[in-house]
Coordinates of C-alpha atoms in Angstrom, one line a residue:
M1 CA -21.4 18.3 -93.2
D2 CA -24.7 20.1 -93.1
V3 CA -23.6 23.7 -93.7
E4 CA -27.1 25.0 -93.0
K5 CA -27.0 23.9 -89.4
M6 CA -23.6 25.2 -88.5
D7 CA -23.2 26.4 -84.9
E8 CA -20.1 28.5 -84.0
N9 CA -20.1 27.1 -80.4
E10 CA -19.2 23.6 -81.8
W11 CA -15.9 25.0 -83.2
K12 CA -12.7 26.3 -81.5
Y13 CA -9.5 28.0 -82.5
H14 CA -6.9 25.5 -83.7
G15 CA -4.0 27.6 -85.1
E16 CA -2.9 29.8 -87.9
G17 CA 0.0 30.6 -90.3
N18 CA 0.8 33.6 -92.4
Q19 CA -1.9 33.0 -95.0
S20 CA -4.7 31.1 -93.2
L21 CA -6.5 30.4 -89.9
V22 CA -7.8 27.0 -88.8
V23 CA -10.7 26.1 -86.5
S24 CA -11.5 22.5 -85.3
H25 CA -14.8 20.9 -84.5
C26 CA -15.2 19.9 -80.8
Q27 CA -16.5 16.4 -81.5
R28 CA -15.8 15.5 -85.1
C29 CA -12.4 15.0 -86.6
V30 CA -12.6 17.9 -89.1
V31 CA -11.1 21.4 -89.4
L32 CA -12.1 24.4 -91.4
R33 CA -9.4 26.5 -92.9
F34 CA -10.1 30.2 -93.8
L35 CA -7.8 32.6 -95.7
K36 CA -6.5 35.8 -94.1
S37 CA -5.7 39.2 -95.5
P38 CA -4.4 42.5 -94.1
P39 CA -7.1 45.0 -92.9
N40 CA -8.8 46.9 -95.8
Q41 CA -7.2 44.6 -98.4
N42 CA -10.0 42.1 -98.7
K43 CA -10.2 39.9 -101.8
T44 CA -13.4 39.4 -103.7
P45 CA -15.3 36.1 -103.2
E46 CA -14.2 35.0 -106.7
E47 CA -10.5 35.7 -105.8
I48 CA -10.9 33.7 -102.5
L49 CA -12.5 30.8 -104.3
H50 CA -9.7 30.8 -106.9
H51 CA -7.0 30.9 -104.3
L52 CA -8.6 28.0 -102.3
Q53 CA -9.1 26.0 -105.5
N54 CA -5.4 26.4 -106.4
I55 CA -4.5 25.1 -102.9
V56 CA -6.7 22.0 -103.4
D57 CA -5.5 21.4 -106.9
F58 CA -1.8 21.7 -105.9
G59 CA -2.2 19.2 -103.1
K60 CA -4.3 16.8 -105.3
H61 CA -2.4 16.9 -108.6
V62 CA 1.2 17.7 -107.5
M63 CA 2.1 17.0 -103.9
K64 CA 0.0 13.8 -103.7
Q65 CA 2.1 12.5 -106.7
F66 CA 5.3 13.1 -104.7
F67 CA 4.2 11.9 -101.3
G68 CA 1.5 9.3 -102.0
E69 CA -2.3 8.9 -101.6
N70 CA -2.4 8.1 -97.9
Y71 CA 0.0 10.9 -96.8
V72 CA -1.6 14.0 -98.4
H73 CA -5.0 15.2 -97.4
H74 CA -6.0 18.0 -99.9
G75 CA -9.5 18.6 -98.5
E76 CA -12.4 20.2 -100.3
I77 CA -13.9 23.6 -100.6
I78 CA -17.3 24.4 -99.0
Q79 CA -19.4 27.5 -98.8
L80 CA -20.7 28.5 -95.3
P81 CA -23.5 30.8 -94.2
L82 CA -21.9 34.3 -93.7
D83 CA -23.6 34.8 -90.4
F84 CA -22.0 31.6 -89.0
V85 CA -18.6 32.8 -90.3
R86 CA -18.9 36.2 -88.7
Q87 CA -20.0 34.8 -85.3
L88 CA -17.2 32.2 -85.4
C89 CA -14.7 35.0 -86.1
L90 CA -15.9 37.0 -83.0
K91 CA -15.8 33.8 -80.9
I92 CA -12.2 32.9 -81.7
Q93 CA -10.7 36.4 -81.9
P94 CA -9.7 36.5 -78.1
E95 CA -7.7 33.2 -78.6
R96 CA -5.6 34.4 -81.5
P97 CA -1.9 35.2 -80.7
E98 CA -1.2 38.9 -80.8
C99 CA 1.6 38.4 -83.3
R100 CA -0.9 36.9 -85.8
C101 CA -3.6 39.6 -85.6
D102 CA -2.0 41.8 -88.3
K103 CA -4.3 39.9 -90.7
D104 CA -8.0 39.3 -90.5
M105 CA -9.9 36.1 -91.2
D106 CA -12.0 36.2 -94.3
T107 CA -15.6 36.7 -93.3
L108 CA -17.0 38.1 -96.6
S109 CA -16.8 35.2 -99.1
G110 CA -18.1 32.3 -97.0
Y111 CA -15.6 30.0 -98.6
A112 CA -13.4 27.6 -96.5
M113 CA -11.5 24.4 -96.9
C114 CA -12.8 21.3 -95.0
L115 CA -10.0 18.9 -94.0
P116 CA -9.5 16.0 -91.6
N117 CA -8.1 17.0 -88.2
L118 CA -4.8 15.2 -88.3
T119 CA -4.2 15.7 -84.6
R120 CA -7.2 13.4 -84.0
L121 CA -7.2 11.4 -87.1
Q122 CA -8.0 7.8 -86.3
P123 CA -7.2 5.7 -89.4
F124 CA -9.2 2.7 -88.4
R125 CA -12.7 2.2 -86.9
L126 CA -12.1 1.2 -83.3
A127 CA -13.8 2.3 -80.1
E128 CA -15.5 5.6 -80.4
H129 CA -13.6 7.3 -77.7
R130 CA -10.1 5.7 -78.1
P131 CA -7.4 8.2 -76.9
I132 CA -5.2 9.7 -79.7
L133 CA -1.7 10.9 -79.3
C134 CA -0.3 13.0 -82.2
I135 CA 3.3 14.3 -82.7
E136 CA 3.8 17.1 -85.2
I137 CA 7.4 17.5 -86.5
K138 CA 8.6 20.1 -88.9
P139 CA 11.9 18.4 -90.0
K140 CA 13.2 21.2 -92.2
C141 CA 15.9 20.7 -94.9
G142 CA 17.6 17.3 -94.7
F143 CA 20.6 17.7 -97.0
I144 CA 23.7 19.9 -97.5
P145 CA 23.7 21.8 -100.8
F146 CA 25.6 20.0 -103.5
S147 CA 25.4 22.7 -106.1
S148 CA 28.5 24.1 -107.8
H149 CA 26.9 27.5 -107.7
V150 CA 27.4 27.8 -103.9
S151 CA 29.9 30.6 -103.3
Q152 CA 30.7 30.0 -99.6
E153 CA 32.4 26.7 -98.7
I154 CA 30.7 26.7 -95.3
K155 CA 27.4 25.9 -97.1
H156 CA 29.0 22.6 -98.2
K157 CA 29.8 21.8 -94.5
V158 CA 27.1 23.2 -92.2
C159 CA 23.4 22.8 -92.9
R160 CA 21.0 25.8 -93.3
Y161 CA 19.1 25.0 -90.2
C162 CA 22.1 24.9 -87.9
M163 CA 23.4 28.2 -89.3
H164 CA 20.0 29.9 -89.1
Q165 CA 19.7 29.0 -85.4
H166 CA 22.4 31.4 -84.5
L167 CA 20.9 34.3 -86.4
K168 CA 17.5 33.6 -84.9
V169 CA 18.9 33.7 -81.4
A170 CA 20.7 36.9 -82.2
N171 CA 17.5 38.5 -83.4
G172 CA 15.6 37.4 -80.3
K173 CA 13.4 34.8 -82.0
W174 CA 14.6 32.1 -79.6
K175 CA 16.5 32.2 -76.3
R176 CA 19.1 29.5 -77.2
P177 CA 20.0 27.5 -80.2
S178 CA 18.6 24.0 -80.6
K179 CA 20.9 20.9 -80.8
Y180 CA 18.6 19.5 -83.4
C181 CA 20.1 18.9 -86.8
P182 CA 17.9 17.8 -89.7
L183 CA 20.6 15.7 -91.2
D184 CA 20.6 13.5 -88.1
L185 CA 16.9 12.9 -88.5
F186 CA 17.1 12.2 -92.2
S187 CA 20.2 9.9 -91.8
G188 CA 18.1 6.7 -91.2
N189 CA 20.6 5.8 -88.5
K190 CA 18.5 5.1 -85.4
Q191 CA 21.2 6.5 -83.0
R192 CA 21.3 9.8 -84.8
M193 CA 17.5 9.9 -85.2
H194 CA 17.1 9.3 -81.5
F195 CA 19.5 12.1 -80.7
A196 CA 17.7 14.4 -83.2
L197 CA 14.3 13.7 -81.6
K198 CA 15.6 14.1 -78.1
S199 CA 17.0 17.5 -79.1
L200 CA 13.7 18.5 -80.5
L201 CA 12.0 17.5 -77.2
Q202 CA 14.6 19.6 -75.3
E203 CA 14.2 22.7 -77.4
A204 CA 10.9 22.3 -79.4
Q205 CA 10.8 25.9 -80.8
N206 CA 8.2 25.6 -83.6
N207 CA 9.6 22.3 -84.9
L208 CA 7.7 19.9 -82.6
K209 CA 4.3 19.8 -81.0
I210 CA 2.5 17.0 -79.1
F211 CA -1.3 16.7 -78.9
K212 CA -3.5 14.5 -76.8
N213 CA -7.0 14.1 -78.1
G214 CA -6.5 17.2 -80.2
E215 CA -5.3 19.4 -77.4
L216 CA -1.7 20.8 -77.4
I217 CA 0.2 19.3 -74.4
Y218 CA 3.8 20.1 -75.5
G219 CA 5.4 22.6 -77.7
C220 CA 4.8 26.2 -78.7
K221 CA 1.4 27.7 -79.5
D222 CA 3.3 30.7 -81.0
D223 CA 6.9 32.0 -80.7
Q224 CA 6.5 33.0 -77.0
D225 CA 4.0 30.6 -75.4
C226 CA 5.8 27.3 -75.0
V227 CA 4.9 24.2 -72.9
S228 CA 8.1 22.2 -72.4
D229 CA 8.1 20.5 -69.0
W230 CA 9.3 16.9 -69.4
N231 CA 7.7 15.8 -66.1
E232 CA 4.3 17.1 -67.2
L233 CA 4.7 15.5 -70.6
A234 CA 5.5 12.2 -68.9
R235 CA 2.4 12.5 -66.8
H236 CA 0.3 12.8 -70.0
L237 CA 2.1 10.0 -71.8
K238 CA 2.3 7.4 -69.0
P239 CA -1.2 6.0 -69.6
F240 CA -0.3 5.4 -73.3
F241 CA 3.1 3.7 -72.7
F242 CA 2.6 2.1 -69.3
P243 CA -1.2 1.6 -69.0
S244 CA -1.2 -0.8 -66.0
N245 CA 2.3 -0.5 -64.8
G246 CA 3.2 0.8 -61.3
L247 CA 6.3 2.6 -62.5
V248 CA 7.5 5.0 -59.9
S249 CA 7.5 8.7 -60.5
G250 CA 10.6 10.8 -60.7
P251 CA 13.4 11.5 -63.2
H252 CA 13.9 7.8 -64.0
C253 CA 10.2 7.4 -64.9
T254 CA 10.3 10.6 -67.1
R255 CA 13.4 9.4 -69.0
T256 CA 11.9 6.0 -69.6
I257 CA 8.7 7.4 -71.0
V258 CA 10.5 9.9 -73.2
K259 CA 12.7 7.1 -74.5
E260 CA 9.6 5.0 -75.4
L261 CA 8.1 8.0 -77.2
I262 CA 11.3 8.6 -79.2
H263 CA 11.4 4.9 -80.2
V264 CA 7.7 5.0 -81.4
I265 CA 8.3 8.2 -83.4
T266 CA 11.5 6.7 -85.0
M267 CA 9.7 3.5 -86.0
A268 CA 6.7 5.4 -87.5
L269 CA 9.0 7.7 -89.5
L270 CA 10.8 4.7 -91.0
S271 CA 7.6 2.9 -91.8
S272 CA 6.5 2.5 -95.4
T273 CA 2.7 2.6 -95.8
D274 CA 2.2 4.1 -99.2
T275 CA 3.4 4.4 -102.8
C276 CA 3.5 7.4 -105.1
R277 CA 4.1 8.2 -108.7
A278 CA 7.3 10.1 -108.0
G279 CA 8.6 7.5 -105.6
D280 CA 11.2 6.2 -108.0
M281 CA 12.4 9.6 -109.1
K282 CA 15.9 10.0 -108.0
T283 CA 16.7 13.7 -108.1
V284 CA 20.3 13.1 -107.1
P285 CA 22.1 10.3 -105.4
I286 CA 22.0 10.9 -101.7
S287 CA 25.7 10.0 -101.5
Q288 CA 26.5 13.0 -103.8
G289 CA 25.8 15.4 -100.9
R290 CA 27.5 15.3 -97.6
S291 CA 25.6 13.0 -95.1
Y292 CA 26.5 14.9 -92.0
C293 CA 26.7 18.5 -90.8
E294 CA 29.8 19.8 -89.1
A295 CA 27.8 21.8 -86.6
S296 CA 25.7 18.9 -85.5
A297 CA 26.0 18.4 -81.7
F298 CA 25.8 14.6 -82.3
N299 CA 28.8 14.7 -84.6
K300 CA 30.8 17.0 -82.3
E301 CA 30.2 14.5 -79.5
L302 CA 31.5 11.7 -81.6
V303 CA 34.6 13.7 -82.4
R304 CA 35.2 14.5 -78.7
N305 CA 35.1 10.7 -78.1
G306 CA 37.7 10.1 -80.8
K307 CA 35.2 8.6 -83.3
H308 CA 35.5 10.1 -86.8
K309 CA 33.3 7.7 -88.7
L310 CA 29.7 9.0 -88.9
E311 CA 27.1 6.4 -89.7
S312 CA 24.3 7.1 -92.2
S313 CA 22.2 4.0 -92.7
G314 CA 20.0 5.5 -95.3
L315 CA 16.2 5.8 -95.3
P316 CA 13.8 3.1 -96.5
R317 CA 12.6 4.2 -100.0
G318 CA 9.0 4.0 -99.1
C319 CA 9.0 6.0 -95.9
L320 CA 7.7 9.6 -95.7
L321 CA 11.1 11.0 -94.7
Y322 CA 12.6 9.6 -97.9
K323 CA 9.9 11.1 -100.0
T324 CA 10.2 14.4 -98.2
L325 CA 14.0 14.4 -98.9
Q326 CA 13.5 13.6 -102.5
A327 CA 11.1 16.5 -103.0
Q328 CA 13.5 18.8 -101.1
M329 CA 16.3 17.8 -103.4
L330 CA 14.5 19.3 -106.4
D331 CA 16.5 22.4 -105.1
M332 CA 19.4 21.2 -107.3
L333 CA 21.0 24.7 -107.9
D334 CA 20.7 26.2 -104.4
I335 CA 19.2 29.7 -104.2
E336 CA 22.5 31.2 -105.5
G337 CA 22.2 29.2 -108.8
L338 CA 18.4 29.7 -108.9
Y339 CA 18.3 33.5 -108.5
P340 CA 19.7 34.4 -111.9
L341 CA 17.1 32.1 -113.5
Y342 CA 14.4 33.8 -111.5
S343 CA 15.7 37.1 -112.8
R344 CA 15.5 35.7 -116.4
V345 CA 11.8 35.0 -115.8
E346 CA 11.2 38.4 -114.3
Q347 CA 12.9 40.1 -117.3
Y348 CA 10.6 38.1 -119.6
L349 CA 7.5 39.2 -117.7
D350 CA 8.6 42.8 -117.8
E351 CA 8.9 42.6 -121.6
F352 CA 5.7 40.7 -122.0
P353 CA 3.4 41.6 -119.1
E354 CA 0.4 40.0 -120.7
E355 CA 2.0 36.6 -121.0
S356 CA -0.2 34.0 -119.3
T357 CA 1.2 30.7 -120.6
L358 CA 4.0 30.4 -118.0
Q359 CA 1.7 28.8 -115.4
I360 CA 3.6 30.6 -112.5
D361 CA 0.5 30.4 -110.3
G362 CA -1.4 27.6 -111.8
P363 CA -3.4 25.9 -113.0
Y364 CA -1.9 23.0 -111.0
N365 CA -2.7 20.1 -113.2
E366 CA -1.0 17.1 -115.0
V367 CA 0.9 19.4 -117.3
F368 CA 2.3 21.4 -114.4
Y369 CA 3.4 18.2 -112.7
E370 CA 5.0 16.6 -115.7
K371 CA 7.3 19.6 -116.2
L372 CA 8.6 19.2 -112.7
L373 CA 10.1 15.8 -113.7
D374 CA 12.6 17.4 -116.0
L375 CA 15.8 17.1 -113.9
S376 CA 18.2 18.4 -116.6
L377 CA 20.7 21.0 -115.5
E378 CA 21.9 22.0 -119.0
D379 CA 20.9 25.6 -119.3
D380 CA 19.8 26.3 -122.9
G381 CA 19.2 30.0 -122.1
T382 CA 15.5 29.8 -122.5
V383 CA 12.7 31.1 -120.3
A384 CA 11.2 27.6 -120.2
F385 CA 14.3 26.1 -118.6
A386 CA 14.5 29.0 -116.1
L387 CA 10.8 28.6 -115.2
T388 CA 11.1 24.8 -114.7
K389 CA 14.0 25.3 -112.2
V390 CA 12.1 28.1 -110.4
Q391 CA 9.0 25.8 -110.0
Q392 CA 11.2 22.9 -108.8
Y393 CA 12.8 25.2 -106.3
R394 CA 9.3 26.3 -105.0
I395 CA 8.3 22.6 -104.6
A396 CA 11.6 22.0 -102.7
M397 CA 11.0 24.9 -100.4
T398 CA 7.5 23.7 -99.7
A399 CA 8.9 20.2 -98.8
K400 CA 11.5 21.9 -96.6
D401 CA 8.8 23.6 -94.6
C402 CA 6.2 20.9 -94.4
S403 CA 5.0 19.2 -91.1
I404 CA 4.8 15.4 -90.5
M405 CA 1.9 14.3 -88.4
I406 CA 2.2 11.0 -86.5
A407 CA -1.2 9.9 -85.0
L408 CA -1.0 7.0 -82.5
S409 CA -3.8 5.1 -80.9
P410 CA -3.3 2.2 -78.3
C411 CA -4.7 -1.1 -79.4
L412 CA -5.0 -4.6 -77.9
Q413 CA -3.3 -7.5 -79.5
D414 CA -6.6 -9.0 -80.9
E415 CA -7.5 -5.6 -82.5
C416 CA -4.3 -5.4 -84.5
S417 CA -4.6 -7.2 -87.8
E418 CA -1.9 -7.6 -90.5
Q419 CA -3.5 -4.9 -92.6
R420 CA -2.9 -2.2 -89.9
P421 CA 0.5 -0.7 -89.3
V422 CA 1.5 -1.3 -85.7
V423 CA 4.4 -0.2 -83.6
L424 CA 5.4 -1.9 -80.4
T425 CA 6.9 -0.6 -77.1
S426 CA 7.9 -2.5 -74.0
K427 CA 4.4 -2.4 -72.5
S428 CA 2.1 -1.2 -75.3
R429 CA 1.2 -1.4 -78.9
F430 CA -0.1 1.3 -81.2
I431 CA -1.8 1.5 -84.5
F432 CA -0.6 4.6 -86.3
S433 CA -1.0 6.9 -89.3
V434 CA 1.6 9.2 -90.8
S435 CA 0.5 12.3 -92.8
V436 CA 2.1 15.4 -94.2
L437 CA 0.7 18.9 -93.6
D438 CA 1.5 22.5 -94.7
L439 CA 1.9 21.8 -98.4
D440 CA 0.9 25.2 -99.8
L441 CA 3.2 26.1 -102.7
K442 CA 5.8 28.7 -101.6
P443 CA 5.1 32.0 -103.3
Y444 CA 7.0 32.9 -106.4
E445 CA 7.4 36.5 -105.0
S446 CA 9.3 35.2 -102.0
I447 CA 12.4 34.2 -104.0
P448 CA 14.2 37.5 -103.6
H449 CA 13.6 37.4 -99.9
Q450 CA 15.0 33.9 -99.8
Y451 CA 18.1 35.0 -101.7
K452 CA 18.7 37.9 -99.3
L453 CA 18.0 35.8 -96.2
D454 CA 20.5 33.1 -97.4
G455 CA 23.3 35.7 -97.5
E456 CA 22.4 37.1 -94.1
I457 CA 22.4 33.6 -92.5
V458 CA 25.8 32.6 -94.0
N459 CA 27.5 36.0 -93.3
Y460 CA 26.3 36.0 -89.7
Y461 CA 27.5 32.5 -89.1
L462 CA 30.9 33.1 -90.7
K463 CA 31.5 36.3 -88.7
N464 CA 30.1 35.4 -85.3
V465 CA 30.2 31.6 -85.0
Q466 CA 32.8 29.9 -87.2
A467 CA 35.4 32.6 -86.5
K468 CA 35.2 31.8 -82.8
E469 CA 35.3 28.0 -83.0
D470 CA 38.5 26.0 -82.8
P471 CA 39.8 25.8 -86.4
V472 CA 41.2 22.3 -85.6
M473 CA 37.6 21.0 -85.1
S474 CA 36.7 21.1 -88.8
N475 CA 39.7 18.9 -89.7
L476 CA 38.3 16.1 -87.5
F477 CA 35.1 15.9 -89.5
K478 CA 36.5 14.5 -92.8
E479 CA 34.2 11.6 -93.6
N480 CA 35.7 8.2 -94.5
E481 CA 39.2 9.6 -94.3
D482 CA 42.0 7.0 -93.8
C483 CA 44.6 7.7 -91.1
T484 CA 48.1 7.3 -92.5
L485 CA 51.3 7.4 -90.5
V486 CA 54.0 9.4 -92.2
L487 CA 57.6 8.8 -91.1
H488 CA 60.2 11.6 -91.6
K489 CA 64.0 11.2 -91.4
V490 CA 65.5 12.9 -88.4

């Protein structure tokens, strides 16, 4: 990229999170990511560069080891002309959601990260203007806590996502709770996965977005602005799935196209296209934790139909969902078991404020990564043990909040070689790539907030949801329970 010939008119607003803002190039498959900060709290150029370098190093030396070379795109740091950055900031400001404007884009350092645009990423050199469909899924936490430190039994039965939905609705974040349950998606059982994906499509919230040629066609730009018309979605998708078919329009057509989309997403999620260093690291046997959530709409439907056996086929070891789940399960203690260890580290830092050997915020290198592989739960009372568990928890929280990007491009049969991953539908075939996004390490400082939020979520659910549900319901969810007929004398 020739940074000396940058033109702000070639770039457009792409999106933003709490810490950064992203713009995408109108023709090329690249994005620029700029840090943000509150007004009048600007960091020095050196601080900005250090922050960005930490992000790159963490992706390159840590998360790439967990997920694999092909799945993680850590990008590179570039320095841009300040005049270009200022003009770009003015150009995109009207497009920014009001709820994100509490922080300003960095226009003083000139530093940014250059990354591939994963909504348009075309993994193979085909026709220059081949259409690209991209599905972004934020799957959230895919397991029930198995830690003995959990104080409320409900946390061993209902997943965090399903409980949190009710608090979010009560706080006005969403209008209605979603039927999506992460444990259904992570089950590996295609019927459960299909139900989970259909639920995401019905109530996308901020967990699902669909892009066509880099443009958002389905999902929420922010918490308020959502595009969720299935008929409109089907109109966009029909050329991909039925390119030369005279399928009639209407509800039947829409349902058929959505069904094809769900099939493609499922097959891409279960595909194995990469290896990684941590791929054989078994944080905990999947069977040790409960494989279903009592609040799942899928499970409740089974119970209503008299079926008590919930299938969990298991995920292929090489697929991205499996790797994501393994990283998530580095949270072996739950926040309730982790918080006392965080307090131990805090106490040490209070006593030795100049201590710099703990590596709380980098450098993110081979030494940092190797420490994460210590899965021992025997607390020897040291700060070293506490810090290892804290860092593993931060990795787990990062994996719980990452996004999976599935890019699809139609291909003809003679264009699809054995080296290219392909997924078939009834009328089409697609080459595809799967990537993982949003892998910034969760802040050390956010742990007290997570501890407080966990209590709020559980207490609200116990008081306002579980107390109102039929108490008989939970007895129907006992997994693998044999039914025994007991005869009593009359």
